[in-house]
Coordinates of C-alpha atoms in Angstrom, one line a residue:
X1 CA 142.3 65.1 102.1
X2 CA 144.3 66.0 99.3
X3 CA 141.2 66.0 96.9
X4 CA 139.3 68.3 99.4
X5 CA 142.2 71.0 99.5
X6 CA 142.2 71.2 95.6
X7 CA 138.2 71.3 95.7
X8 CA 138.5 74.1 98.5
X9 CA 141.3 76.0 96.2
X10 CA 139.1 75.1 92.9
X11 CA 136.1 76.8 94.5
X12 CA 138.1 80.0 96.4
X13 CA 139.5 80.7 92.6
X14 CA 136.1 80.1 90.8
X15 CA 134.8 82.6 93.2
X16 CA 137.5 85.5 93.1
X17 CA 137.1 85.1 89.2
X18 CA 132.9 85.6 89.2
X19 CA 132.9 88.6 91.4
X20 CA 135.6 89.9 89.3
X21 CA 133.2 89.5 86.0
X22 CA 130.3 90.7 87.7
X23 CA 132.3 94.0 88.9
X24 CA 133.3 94.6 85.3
X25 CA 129.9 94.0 84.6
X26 CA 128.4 96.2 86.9
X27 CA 130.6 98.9 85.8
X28 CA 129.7 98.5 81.9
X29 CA 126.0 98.5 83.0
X30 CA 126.5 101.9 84.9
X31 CA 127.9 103.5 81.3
X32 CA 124.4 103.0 79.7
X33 CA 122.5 105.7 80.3
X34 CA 119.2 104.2 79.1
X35 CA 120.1 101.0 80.8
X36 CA 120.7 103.4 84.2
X37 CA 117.1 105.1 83.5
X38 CA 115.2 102.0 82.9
X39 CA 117.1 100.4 86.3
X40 CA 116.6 103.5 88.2
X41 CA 112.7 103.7 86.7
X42 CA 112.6 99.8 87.8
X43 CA 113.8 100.5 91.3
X44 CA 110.8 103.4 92.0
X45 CA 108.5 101.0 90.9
X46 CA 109.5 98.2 93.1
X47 CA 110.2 100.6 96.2
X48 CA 106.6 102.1 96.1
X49 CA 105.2 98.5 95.2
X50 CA 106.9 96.9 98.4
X51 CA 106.0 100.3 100.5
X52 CA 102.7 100.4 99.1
X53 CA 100.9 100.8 102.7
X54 CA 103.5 103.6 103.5
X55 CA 102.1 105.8 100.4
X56 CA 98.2 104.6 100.4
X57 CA 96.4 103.5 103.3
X58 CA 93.4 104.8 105.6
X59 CA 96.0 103.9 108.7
X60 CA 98.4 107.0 109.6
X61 CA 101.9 106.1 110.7
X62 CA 101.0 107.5 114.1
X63 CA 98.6 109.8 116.1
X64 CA 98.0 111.7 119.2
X65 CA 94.8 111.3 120.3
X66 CA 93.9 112.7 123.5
X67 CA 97.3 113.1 125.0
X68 CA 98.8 109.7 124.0
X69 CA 100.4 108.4 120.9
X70 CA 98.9 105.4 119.2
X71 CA 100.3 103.9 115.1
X72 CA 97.5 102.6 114.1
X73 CA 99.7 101.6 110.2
X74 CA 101.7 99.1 112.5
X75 CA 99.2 97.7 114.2
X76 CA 97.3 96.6 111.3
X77 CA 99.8 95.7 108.8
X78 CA 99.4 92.3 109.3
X79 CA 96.1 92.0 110.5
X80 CA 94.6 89.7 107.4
X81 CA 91.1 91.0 108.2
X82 CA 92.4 95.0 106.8
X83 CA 94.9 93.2 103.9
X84 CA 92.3 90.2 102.7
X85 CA 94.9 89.0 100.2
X86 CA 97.6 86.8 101.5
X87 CA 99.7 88.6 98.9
X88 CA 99.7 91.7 100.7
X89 CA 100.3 90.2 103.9
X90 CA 103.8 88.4 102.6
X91 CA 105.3 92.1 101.0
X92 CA 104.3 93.8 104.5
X93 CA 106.3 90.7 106.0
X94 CA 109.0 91.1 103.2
X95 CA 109.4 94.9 103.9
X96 CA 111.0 94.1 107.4
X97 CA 112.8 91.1 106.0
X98 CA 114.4 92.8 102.7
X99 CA 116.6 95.8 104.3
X100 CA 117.6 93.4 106.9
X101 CA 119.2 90.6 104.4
X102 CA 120.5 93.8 102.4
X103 CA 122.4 95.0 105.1
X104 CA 123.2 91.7 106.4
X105 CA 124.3 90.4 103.3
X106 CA 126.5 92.9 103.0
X107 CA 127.9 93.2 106.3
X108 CA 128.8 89.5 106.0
X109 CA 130.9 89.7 102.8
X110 CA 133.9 88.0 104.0
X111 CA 132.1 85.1 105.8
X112 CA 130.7 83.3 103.2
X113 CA 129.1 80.1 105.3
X114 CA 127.5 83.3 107.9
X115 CA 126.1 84.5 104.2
X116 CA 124.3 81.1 103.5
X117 CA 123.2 80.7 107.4
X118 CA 122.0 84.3 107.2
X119 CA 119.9 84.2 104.3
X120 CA 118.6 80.3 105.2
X121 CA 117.3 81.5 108.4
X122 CA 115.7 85.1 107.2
X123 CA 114.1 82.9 104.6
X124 CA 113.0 80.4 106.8
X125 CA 111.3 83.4 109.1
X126 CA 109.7 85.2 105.9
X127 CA 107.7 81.7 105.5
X128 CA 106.7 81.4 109.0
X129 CA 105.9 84.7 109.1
X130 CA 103.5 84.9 106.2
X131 CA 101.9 81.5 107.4
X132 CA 101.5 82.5 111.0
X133 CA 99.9 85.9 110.1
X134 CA 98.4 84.9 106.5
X135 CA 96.8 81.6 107.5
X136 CA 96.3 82.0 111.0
X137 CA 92.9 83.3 113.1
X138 CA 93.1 86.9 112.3
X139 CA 92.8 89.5 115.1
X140 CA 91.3 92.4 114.8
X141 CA 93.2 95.1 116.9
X142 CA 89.9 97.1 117.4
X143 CA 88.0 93.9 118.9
X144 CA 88.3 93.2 122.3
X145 CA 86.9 89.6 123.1
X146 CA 86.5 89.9 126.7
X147 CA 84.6 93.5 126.0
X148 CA 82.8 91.8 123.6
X149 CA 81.8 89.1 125.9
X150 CA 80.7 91.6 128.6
X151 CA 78.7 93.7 125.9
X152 CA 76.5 90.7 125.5
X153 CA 75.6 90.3 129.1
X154 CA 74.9 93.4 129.7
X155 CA 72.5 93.7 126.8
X156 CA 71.0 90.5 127.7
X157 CA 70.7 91.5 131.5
X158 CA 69.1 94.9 129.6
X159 CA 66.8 92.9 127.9
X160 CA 65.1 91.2 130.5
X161 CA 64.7 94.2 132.6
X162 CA 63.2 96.0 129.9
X163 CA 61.8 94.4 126.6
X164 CA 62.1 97.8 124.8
X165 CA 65.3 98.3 125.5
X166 CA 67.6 99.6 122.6
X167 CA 71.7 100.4 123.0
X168 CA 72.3 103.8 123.5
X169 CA 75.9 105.3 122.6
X170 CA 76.7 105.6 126.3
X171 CA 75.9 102.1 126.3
X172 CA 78.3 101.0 123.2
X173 CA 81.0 103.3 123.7
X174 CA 81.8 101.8 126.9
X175 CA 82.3 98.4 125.8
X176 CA 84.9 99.8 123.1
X177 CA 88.6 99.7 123.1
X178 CA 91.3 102.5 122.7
X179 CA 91.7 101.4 118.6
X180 CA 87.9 101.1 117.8
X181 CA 87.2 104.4 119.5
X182 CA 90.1 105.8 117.2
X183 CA 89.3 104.6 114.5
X184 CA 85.7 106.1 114.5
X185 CA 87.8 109.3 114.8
X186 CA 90.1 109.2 112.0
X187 CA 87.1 108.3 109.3
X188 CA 85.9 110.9 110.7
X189 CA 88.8 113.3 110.0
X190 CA 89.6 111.5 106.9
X191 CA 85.7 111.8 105.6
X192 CA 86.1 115.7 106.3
X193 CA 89.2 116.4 104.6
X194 CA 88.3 114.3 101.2
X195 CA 84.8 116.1 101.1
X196 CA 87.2 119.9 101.9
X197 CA 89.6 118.7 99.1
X198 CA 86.4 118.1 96.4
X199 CA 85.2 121.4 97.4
X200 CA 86.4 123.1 94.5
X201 CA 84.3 120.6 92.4
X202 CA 81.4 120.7 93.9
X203 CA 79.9 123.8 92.2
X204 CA 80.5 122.3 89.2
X205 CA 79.0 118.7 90.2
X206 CA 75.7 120.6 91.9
X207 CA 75.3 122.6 88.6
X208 CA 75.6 119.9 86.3
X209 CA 73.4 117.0 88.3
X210 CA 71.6 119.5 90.7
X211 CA 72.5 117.4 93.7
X212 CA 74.8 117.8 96.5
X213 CA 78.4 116.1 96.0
X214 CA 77.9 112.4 97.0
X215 CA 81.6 112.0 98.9
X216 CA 81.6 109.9 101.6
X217 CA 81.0 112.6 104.2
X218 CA 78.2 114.2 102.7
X219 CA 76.5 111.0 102.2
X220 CA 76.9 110.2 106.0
X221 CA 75.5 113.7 106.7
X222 CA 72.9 113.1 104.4
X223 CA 71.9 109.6 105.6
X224 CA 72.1 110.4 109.3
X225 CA 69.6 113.6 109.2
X226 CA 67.1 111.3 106.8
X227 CA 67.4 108.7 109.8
X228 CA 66.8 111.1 112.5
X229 CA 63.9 113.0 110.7
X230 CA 62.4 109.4 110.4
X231 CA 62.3 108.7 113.9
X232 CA 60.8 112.4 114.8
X233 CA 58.0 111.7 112.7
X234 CA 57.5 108.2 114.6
X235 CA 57.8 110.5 117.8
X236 CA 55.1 113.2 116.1
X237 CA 53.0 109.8 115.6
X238 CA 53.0 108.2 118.7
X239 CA 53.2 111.7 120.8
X240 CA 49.6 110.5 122.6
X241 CA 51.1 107.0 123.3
X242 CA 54.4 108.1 124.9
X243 CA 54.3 104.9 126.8
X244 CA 53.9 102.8 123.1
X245 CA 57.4 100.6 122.4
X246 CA 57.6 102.4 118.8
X247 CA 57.5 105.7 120.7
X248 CA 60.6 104.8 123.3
X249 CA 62.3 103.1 120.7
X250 CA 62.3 105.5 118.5
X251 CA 63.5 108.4 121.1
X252 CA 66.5 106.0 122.1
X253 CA 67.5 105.8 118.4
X254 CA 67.3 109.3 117.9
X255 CA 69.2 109.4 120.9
X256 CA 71.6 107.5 119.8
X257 CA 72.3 109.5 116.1
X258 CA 72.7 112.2 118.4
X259 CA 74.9 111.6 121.1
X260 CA 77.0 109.6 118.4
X261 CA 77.3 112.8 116.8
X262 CA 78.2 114.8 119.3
X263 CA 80.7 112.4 120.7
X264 CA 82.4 112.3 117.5
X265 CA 82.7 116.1 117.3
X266 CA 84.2 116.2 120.5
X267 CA 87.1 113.4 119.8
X268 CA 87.8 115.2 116.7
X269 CA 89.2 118.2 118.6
X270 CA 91.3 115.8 121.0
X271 CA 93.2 114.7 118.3
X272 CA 96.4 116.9 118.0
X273 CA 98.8 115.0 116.0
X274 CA 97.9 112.8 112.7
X275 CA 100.9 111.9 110.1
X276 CA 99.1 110.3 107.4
X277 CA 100.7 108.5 104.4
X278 CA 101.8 110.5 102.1
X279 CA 99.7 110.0 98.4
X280 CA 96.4 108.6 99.2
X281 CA 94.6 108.3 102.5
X282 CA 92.6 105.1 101.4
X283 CA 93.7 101.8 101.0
X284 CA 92.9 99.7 97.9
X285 CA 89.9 98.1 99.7
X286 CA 88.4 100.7 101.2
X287 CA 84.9 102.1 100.3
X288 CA 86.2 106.2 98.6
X289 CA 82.8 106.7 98.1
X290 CA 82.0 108.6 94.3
X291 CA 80.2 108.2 91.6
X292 CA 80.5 108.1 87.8
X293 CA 79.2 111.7 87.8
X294 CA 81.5 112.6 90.5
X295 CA 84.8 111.2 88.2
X296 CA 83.7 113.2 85.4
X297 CA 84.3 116.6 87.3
X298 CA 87.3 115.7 89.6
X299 CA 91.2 115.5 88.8
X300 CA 92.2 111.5 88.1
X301 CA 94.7 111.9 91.5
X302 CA 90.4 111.4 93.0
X303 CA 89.1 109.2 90.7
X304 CA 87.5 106.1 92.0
X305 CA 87.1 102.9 90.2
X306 CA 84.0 101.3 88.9
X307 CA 83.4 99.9 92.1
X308 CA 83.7 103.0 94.0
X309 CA 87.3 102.0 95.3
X310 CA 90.3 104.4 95.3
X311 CA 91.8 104.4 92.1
X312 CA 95.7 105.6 93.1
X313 CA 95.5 102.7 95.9
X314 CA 94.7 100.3 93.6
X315 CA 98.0 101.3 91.3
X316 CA 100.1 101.4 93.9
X317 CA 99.3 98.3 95.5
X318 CA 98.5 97.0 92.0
X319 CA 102.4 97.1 91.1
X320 CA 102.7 94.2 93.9
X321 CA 101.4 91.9 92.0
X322 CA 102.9 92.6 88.3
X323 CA 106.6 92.3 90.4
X324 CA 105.0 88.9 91.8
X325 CA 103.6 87.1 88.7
X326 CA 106.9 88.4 86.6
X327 CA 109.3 87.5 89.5
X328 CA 107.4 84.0 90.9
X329 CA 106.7 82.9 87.5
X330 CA 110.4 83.4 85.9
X331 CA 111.7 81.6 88.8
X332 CA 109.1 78.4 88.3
X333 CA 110.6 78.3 84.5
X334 CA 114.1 78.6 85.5
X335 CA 113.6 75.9 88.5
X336 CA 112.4 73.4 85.9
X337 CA 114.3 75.2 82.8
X338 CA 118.1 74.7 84.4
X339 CA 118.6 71.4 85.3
X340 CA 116.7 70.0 82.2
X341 CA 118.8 72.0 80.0
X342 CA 121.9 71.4 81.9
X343 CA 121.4 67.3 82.2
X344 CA 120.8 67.6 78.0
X345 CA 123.6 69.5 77.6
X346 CA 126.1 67.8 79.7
X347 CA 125.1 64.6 78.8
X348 CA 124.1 64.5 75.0
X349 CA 123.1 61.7 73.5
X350 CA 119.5 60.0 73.9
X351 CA 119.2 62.0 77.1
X352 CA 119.6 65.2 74.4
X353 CA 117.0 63.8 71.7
X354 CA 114.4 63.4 74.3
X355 CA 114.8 66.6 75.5
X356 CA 115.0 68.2 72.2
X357 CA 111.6 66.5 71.1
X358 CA 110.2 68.0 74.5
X359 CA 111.0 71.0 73.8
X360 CA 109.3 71.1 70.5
X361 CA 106.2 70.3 72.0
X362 CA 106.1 72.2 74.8
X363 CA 107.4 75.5 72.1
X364 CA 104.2 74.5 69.9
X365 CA 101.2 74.8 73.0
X366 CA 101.4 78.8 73.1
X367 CA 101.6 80.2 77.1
X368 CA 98.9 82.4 76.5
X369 CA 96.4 80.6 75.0
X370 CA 96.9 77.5 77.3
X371 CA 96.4 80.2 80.3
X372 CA 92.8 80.7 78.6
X373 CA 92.0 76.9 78.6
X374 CA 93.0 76.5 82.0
X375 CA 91.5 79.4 84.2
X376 CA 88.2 77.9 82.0
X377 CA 88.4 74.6 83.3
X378 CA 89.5 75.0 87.1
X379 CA 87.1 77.6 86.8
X380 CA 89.3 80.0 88.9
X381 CA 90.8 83.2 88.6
X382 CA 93.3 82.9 91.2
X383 CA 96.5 84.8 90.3
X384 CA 98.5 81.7 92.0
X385 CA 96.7 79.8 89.1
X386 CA 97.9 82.3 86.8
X387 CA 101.6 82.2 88.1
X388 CA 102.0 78.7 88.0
X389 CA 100.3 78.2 84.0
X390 CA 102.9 81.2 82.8
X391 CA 106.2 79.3 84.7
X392 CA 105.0 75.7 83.4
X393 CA 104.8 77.2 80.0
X394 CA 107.7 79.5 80.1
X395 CA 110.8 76.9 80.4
X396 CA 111.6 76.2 77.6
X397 CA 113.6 79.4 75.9
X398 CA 116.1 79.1 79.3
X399 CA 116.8 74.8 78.5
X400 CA 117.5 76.1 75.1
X401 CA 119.9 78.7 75.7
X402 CA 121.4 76.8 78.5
X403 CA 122.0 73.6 76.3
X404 CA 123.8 75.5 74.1
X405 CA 126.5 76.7 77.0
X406 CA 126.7 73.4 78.4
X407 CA 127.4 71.5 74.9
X408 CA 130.0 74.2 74.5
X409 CA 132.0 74.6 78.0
X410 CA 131.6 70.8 78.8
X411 CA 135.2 70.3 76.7
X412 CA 136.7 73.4 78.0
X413 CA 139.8 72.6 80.0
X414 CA 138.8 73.4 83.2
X415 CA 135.7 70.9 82.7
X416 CA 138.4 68.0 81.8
X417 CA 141.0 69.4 85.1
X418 CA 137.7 68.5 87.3
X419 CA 137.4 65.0 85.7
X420 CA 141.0 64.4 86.0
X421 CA 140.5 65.7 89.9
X422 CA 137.8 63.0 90.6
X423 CA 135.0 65.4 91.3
X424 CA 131.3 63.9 90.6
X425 CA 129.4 65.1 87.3
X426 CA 126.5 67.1 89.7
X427 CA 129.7 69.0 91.8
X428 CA 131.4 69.5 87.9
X429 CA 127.5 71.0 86.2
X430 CA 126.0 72.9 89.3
X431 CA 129.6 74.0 90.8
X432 CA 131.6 74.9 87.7
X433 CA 129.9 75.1 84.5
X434 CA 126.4 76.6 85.8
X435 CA 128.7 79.8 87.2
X436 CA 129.9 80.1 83.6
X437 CA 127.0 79.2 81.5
X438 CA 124.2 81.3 83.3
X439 CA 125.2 85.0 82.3
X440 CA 124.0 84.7 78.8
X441 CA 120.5 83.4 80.8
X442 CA 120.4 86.3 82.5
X443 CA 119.9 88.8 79.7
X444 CA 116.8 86.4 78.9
X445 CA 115.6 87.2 82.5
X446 CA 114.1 90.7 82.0
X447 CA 112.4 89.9 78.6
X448 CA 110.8 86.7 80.2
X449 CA 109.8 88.8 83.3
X450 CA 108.1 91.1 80.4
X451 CA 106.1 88.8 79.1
X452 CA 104.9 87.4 82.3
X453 CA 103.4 90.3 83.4
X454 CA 102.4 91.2 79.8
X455 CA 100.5 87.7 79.9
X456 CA 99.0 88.6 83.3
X457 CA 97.6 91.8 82.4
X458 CA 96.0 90.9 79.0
X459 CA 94.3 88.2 80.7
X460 CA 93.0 90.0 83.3
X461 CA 92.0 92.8 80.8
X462 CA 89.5 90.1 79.1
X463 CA 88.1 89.6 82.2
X464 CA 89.7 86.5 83.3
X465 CA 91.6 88.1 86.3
X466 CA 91.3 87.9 89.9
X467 CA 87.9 89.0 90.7
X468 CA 88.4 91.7 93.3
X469 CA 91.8 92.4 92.4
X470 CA 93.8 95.5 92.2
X471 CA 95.9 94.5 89.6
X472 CA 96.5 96.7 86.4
X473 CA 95.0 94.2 84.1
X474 CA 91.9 94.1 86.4
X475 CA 92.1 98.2 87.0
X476 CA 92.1 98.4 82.5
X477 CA 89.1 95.9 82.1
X478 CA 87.0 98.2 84.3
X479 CA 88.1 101.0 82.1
X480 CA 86.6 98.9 78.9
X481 CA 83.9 97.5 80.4
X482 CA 82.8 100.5 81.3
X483 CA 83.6 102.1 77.9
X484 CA 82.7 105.2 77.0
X485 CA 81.3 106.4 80.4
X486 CA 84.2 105.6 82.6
X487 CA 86.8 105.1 80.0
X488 CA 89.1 107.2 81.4
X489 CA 89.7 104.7 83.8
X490 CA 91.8 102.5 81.3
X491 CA 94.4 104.9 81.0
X492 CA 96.3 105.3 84.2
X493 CA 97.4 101.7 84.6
X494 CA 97.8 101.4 80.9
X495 CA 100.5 103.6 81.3
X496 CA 101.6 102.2 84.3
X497 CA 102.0 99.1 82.4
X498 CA 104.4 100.7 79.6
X499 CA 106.6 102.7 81.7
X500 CA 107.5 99.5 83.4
X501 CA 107.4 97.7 80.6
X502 CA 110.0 100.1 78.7
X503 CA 111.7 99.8 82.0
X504 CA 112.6 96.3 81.9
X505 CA 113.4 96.2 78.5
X506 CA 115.8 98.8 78.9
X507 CA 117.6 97.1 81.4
X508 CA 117.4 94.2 79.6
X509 CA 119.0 95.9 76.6
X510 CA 122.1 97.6 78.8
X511 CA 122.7 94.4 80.6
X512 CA 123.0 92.2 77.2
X513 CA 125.6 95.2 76.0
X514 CA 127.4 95.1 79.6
X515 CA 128.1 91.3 79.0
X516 CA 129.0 91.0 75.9
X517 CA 132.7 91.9 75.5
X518 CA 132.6 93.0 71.8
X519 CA 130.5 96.1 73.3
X520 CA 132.6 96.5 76.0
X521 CA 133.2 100.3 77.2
X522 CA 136.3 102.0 78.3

C-alpha cells in the first residue's frame, strides 16, 4: 500500500512537471515566426487533405430536386464503390472521428483515466469503421436490389411477348430509385457548367485544331446526335419493311435517345437548389473529359491529367496520402526504434554491442534503394508496401538518439529514487525516463516525416508508384512521361511537394530552438 501511494504521488508529480515543459515549449514555438508559418502552412495542408471530398467531389453537399432535399456527399462518402481506395474510405471515417477526440480530449482534461477510455474506444470505432465500410459488400446508394430484381422480370416477361422488344426510357426510368434518377441530373448540370466555364477557350481551341471543344458535354451532344442519325438511316433503309426487326428496333432506340433527352431537360429545371463543393466539382476518379489539345488552351485550375482525370482533385486528395506514408511510416520506425534503443540504453553491456552492430548494418542497406529492390521482387506497387519498406528502414536514427538519453538519465537521481522505491525496470524505462528522454526525438520527427514522403514521391516519380494513384509522385511522372507535350503537368504537385516540404522543415527547425534552453526566448 505504501509503495502504491509513492508510485501514485511519483506519477501525479512527473505529470504536473511534463505539461509544465511542454507549455514553455509551446510558448517558445509560438515566438518563431517561421516556425508559426511553416505550422500554420502544415495545418492547411492537412485540413484540405482530411476534407478533401468537402473541396473536390462530383457529390454536392445537398440538393433540392423537385421539392425535396436529398445530400448526395453523405450518402456516398463511404460507399467503397465511389472511393475505390481503402485509403480514402479511412480519412472520410477519420473526419468524423478527429473533431470528436479533439474536443473530447479536451473536455476531459482533468479526468485522466476518462482520457485513456475515450481515446481507446474512438480508436477502437475508427477500426471497425474502416473495416465494416472498407472491406465489407459495398452498396451502391443508387441501386436498388429489389428494383433491380423486378426490372429483370419484366424485361424477361417483355421478351417472350415480343422477341423484338428493346427497353424504352419509360421502361428504365421506372425501375430507378430517387439517387440514380438524381444523379443522371446532376452530370447533367455539372456537364453544362464545365463546357459554359471552357467557353471562353473554345474559340481559341476551334481555331487552332478546327474542331469543336471535346468537354464532356459536347462529346455527349456529339455522340448522341451520331447515334440517332445512325438509327434514321436504318429507318430510311428499312422504310418498305416497317414490319422488319432492324426497322422496330431501331425506332425504339431512337426512341429512347429521345425521350432520354427530353426527360433530362425537364429534371434539370426541377432542380432549385445545388451547393456544390467549393474548388472542383470532380472527384479524383472521375472521367473530366479533355484532351492534350484542350490543356494546352485552358487555365491549369482545368487541366486534366494524362489520363483524362481532374488534375486539382487529384492534388487535393493526393495530399492524403503524402500525410499517410510520412505519418504511418515514422510511427512503424519509432514502434520498433524506442524500445530497441531504450533496452540498449538502459541496460548496456552485451545487450548494447549487439545492438550497436545492428545498427551499423541496418545504417549501411540505404532506405531508398532497398525500396527499389523490393517493389521489384513482390512485384507490387502498393503504397502499404511502400510504407512498411520506408518504417523497416527508417529506425535506426531514433535507437541512436534515444540510446544516447537513456545512457545519460539512467544515473540521474530520480532513476536511482525509483530503484531504491522497488519499482520494476519496464515501470522505471517506459514510466520515467521515456517522458524525459523523448523530446530531443521529437525534433527528429518532422525531418524523418520529410524524408518519407520525399522517398515516396521519387519513387513514384520513376514509375514505381501505385498504379492508378493520385499521389504527387504519380501526378509528376505523368508530367515526365509525357514530357514535352504535357509537361506542364509536372509542375503543380512539384510545388505542392516543396511548400510542404519547407513546411515541415520549418517546423522542425522552430521546434528544435523551442526545446533547447540555450535558445530560449523571453
Amino acid at each position: 500500500m505504501f509503495f502504491d501511494d509513492q508510485k501514485k504521488s511519483l506519477d501525479l508529480y512527473m505529470q504536473d512537471e511534463q505539461e509544465g515543459y511542454w507549455k514553455d515549449v509551446w510558448n517558445q514555438l509560438r515566438k518563431h515566426r517561421l516556425g508559426n508559418l511553416g505550422l500554420y502552412v502544415f495545418f492547411l495542408f492537412v485540413f484540405l487533405g482530411l476534407y478533401a471530398p468537402f473541396f473536390a467531389s462530383s457529390k454536392p453537399f445537398w440538393v433540392e430536386y423537385d421539392g425535396v432535399w436529398y445530400f448526395p456527399l453523405f450518402k456516398y462518402l463511404f460507399y467503397s464503390g465511389f472511393y475505390t481506395k481503402r485509403l480514402d474510405i479511412f480519412f472520410n471515417i477519420l473526419m468524423f472521428i478527429l473533431p470528436v477526440f479533439l474536443l473530447g480530449y479536451r473536455g476531459l482534461k482533468r479526468y485522466p483515466r476518462a482520457r485513456k477510455v475515450f481515446t481507446l474506444l474512438l480508436f477502437i470505432l475508427q477500426i471497425v469503421a474502416f473495416f465494416y465500410y472498407g472491406y465489407s459488400r459495398p452498396v451502391d446508394p443508387s441501386a436498388d436490389r429489389a428494383l433491380i430484381e423486378k426490372r429483370q422480370q419484366a424485361l424477361r416477361e417483355q421478351t417472350l411477348e415480343n422477341k423484338n422488344f428493346v427497353p424504352s426510357w419509360n421502361f428504365d426510368l421506372k425501375y430507378m430509385n430517387d439517387y440514380a434518377r438524381l444523379n443522371l441530373v446532376i452530370r447533367e448540370i455539372l456537364r453544362k457548367q464545365q463546357d459554359l466555364q471552357l467557353q471562353p477557350y473554345a474559340k481559341i481551341y476551334e481555331k487552332a485544331n478546327h474542331q469543336p471543344m471535346p468537354t464532356l458535354w459536347n462529346l455527349e451532344q456529339i455522340n448522341e446526335a451520331a447515334e440517332i442519325e445512325s438509327q434514321r438511316s436504318i429507318l430510311k433503309a428499312y422504310a418498305n419493311q416497317k414490319d422488319s426487326r432492324e426497322y422496330i428496333q431501331a425506332e425504339q432506340k431512337m426512341n429512347y435517345l429521345l425521350d432520354r433527352r427530353q426527360w433530362l431537360n425537364e429534371q434539370t429545371k426541377k432542380i432549385t437548389g445545388l451547393f456544390m463543393p467549393p474548388i472542383s466539382h470532380f472527384h479524383w476518379e472521375d472521367d473530366a473529359g479533355g484532351s492534350q489539345a484542350l490543356n494546352q488552351v485552358i487555365p491549369w485550375w482545368h487541366l486534366t491529367r494524362v489520363n483524362r482525370k481532374d488534375l486539382l482533385a487529384a492534388l487535393i486528395f493526393g495530399i492524403r496520402i503524402s500525410l499517410s506514408v510520412g505519418i504511418i511510416a515514422v510511427g512503424i520506425a519509432l514502434l520498433i526504434g524506442i524500445p530497441i534503443g531504450a533496452f540498449s540504453g538502459y541496460y548496456g553491456g552485451t545487450f548494447d554491442i549487439i545492438t550497436s552492430r545492428l545498427l551499423e548494418i541496418w545504417e549501411s542497406m540505404p532506405t531508398f534503394f532497398m525500396l527499389l529492390i523490393v517493389v521489384a521482387m513482390m512485384q507490387n506497387k502498393s503504397i502499404f508496401i511502400v510504407i512498411t519498406v520506408i518504417g523497416l528502414f527508417g529506425w535506426t536514427t531514433f535507437t541512436r538518439f534515444l540510446r544516447g538519453e537513456f545512457f545519460k538519465q539512467r544515473h540521474l537521481p530520480y532513476v536511482e529514487a525509483c530503484h531504491a522505491q522497488g519499482f520494476n525496470d519496464l515501470y522505471i524505462i517506459f514510466s520515467h525516463i521515456l517522458p524525459n528522454a523523448i523530446p530531443p526525438i521529437l525534433t527528429l520527427l518532422p525531418f524523418a516525416i520529410m524524408s518519407a514522403i520525399t522517398s515516396e514521391a521519387g519513387l513514384s516519380f520513376l514509375g514505381l508508384g501505385e498504379e492508378g494513384s493520385c499521389s504527387w509522385g504519380v501526378l509528376m511522372d505523368e508530367g515526365r512521361a509525357a514530357f514535352p507535350a504535357e509537361s506542364y503537368l509536372l509542375w503543380p504537385p512539384a510545388i505542392l511537394l516543396t511548400i510542404l516540404l519547407v513546411a515541415i522543415a520549418l517546423v522542425g527547425d522552430a521546434l528544435r530552438d523551442a526545446m533547447d534552453p540555450r535558445l530560449r526566448r523571453v
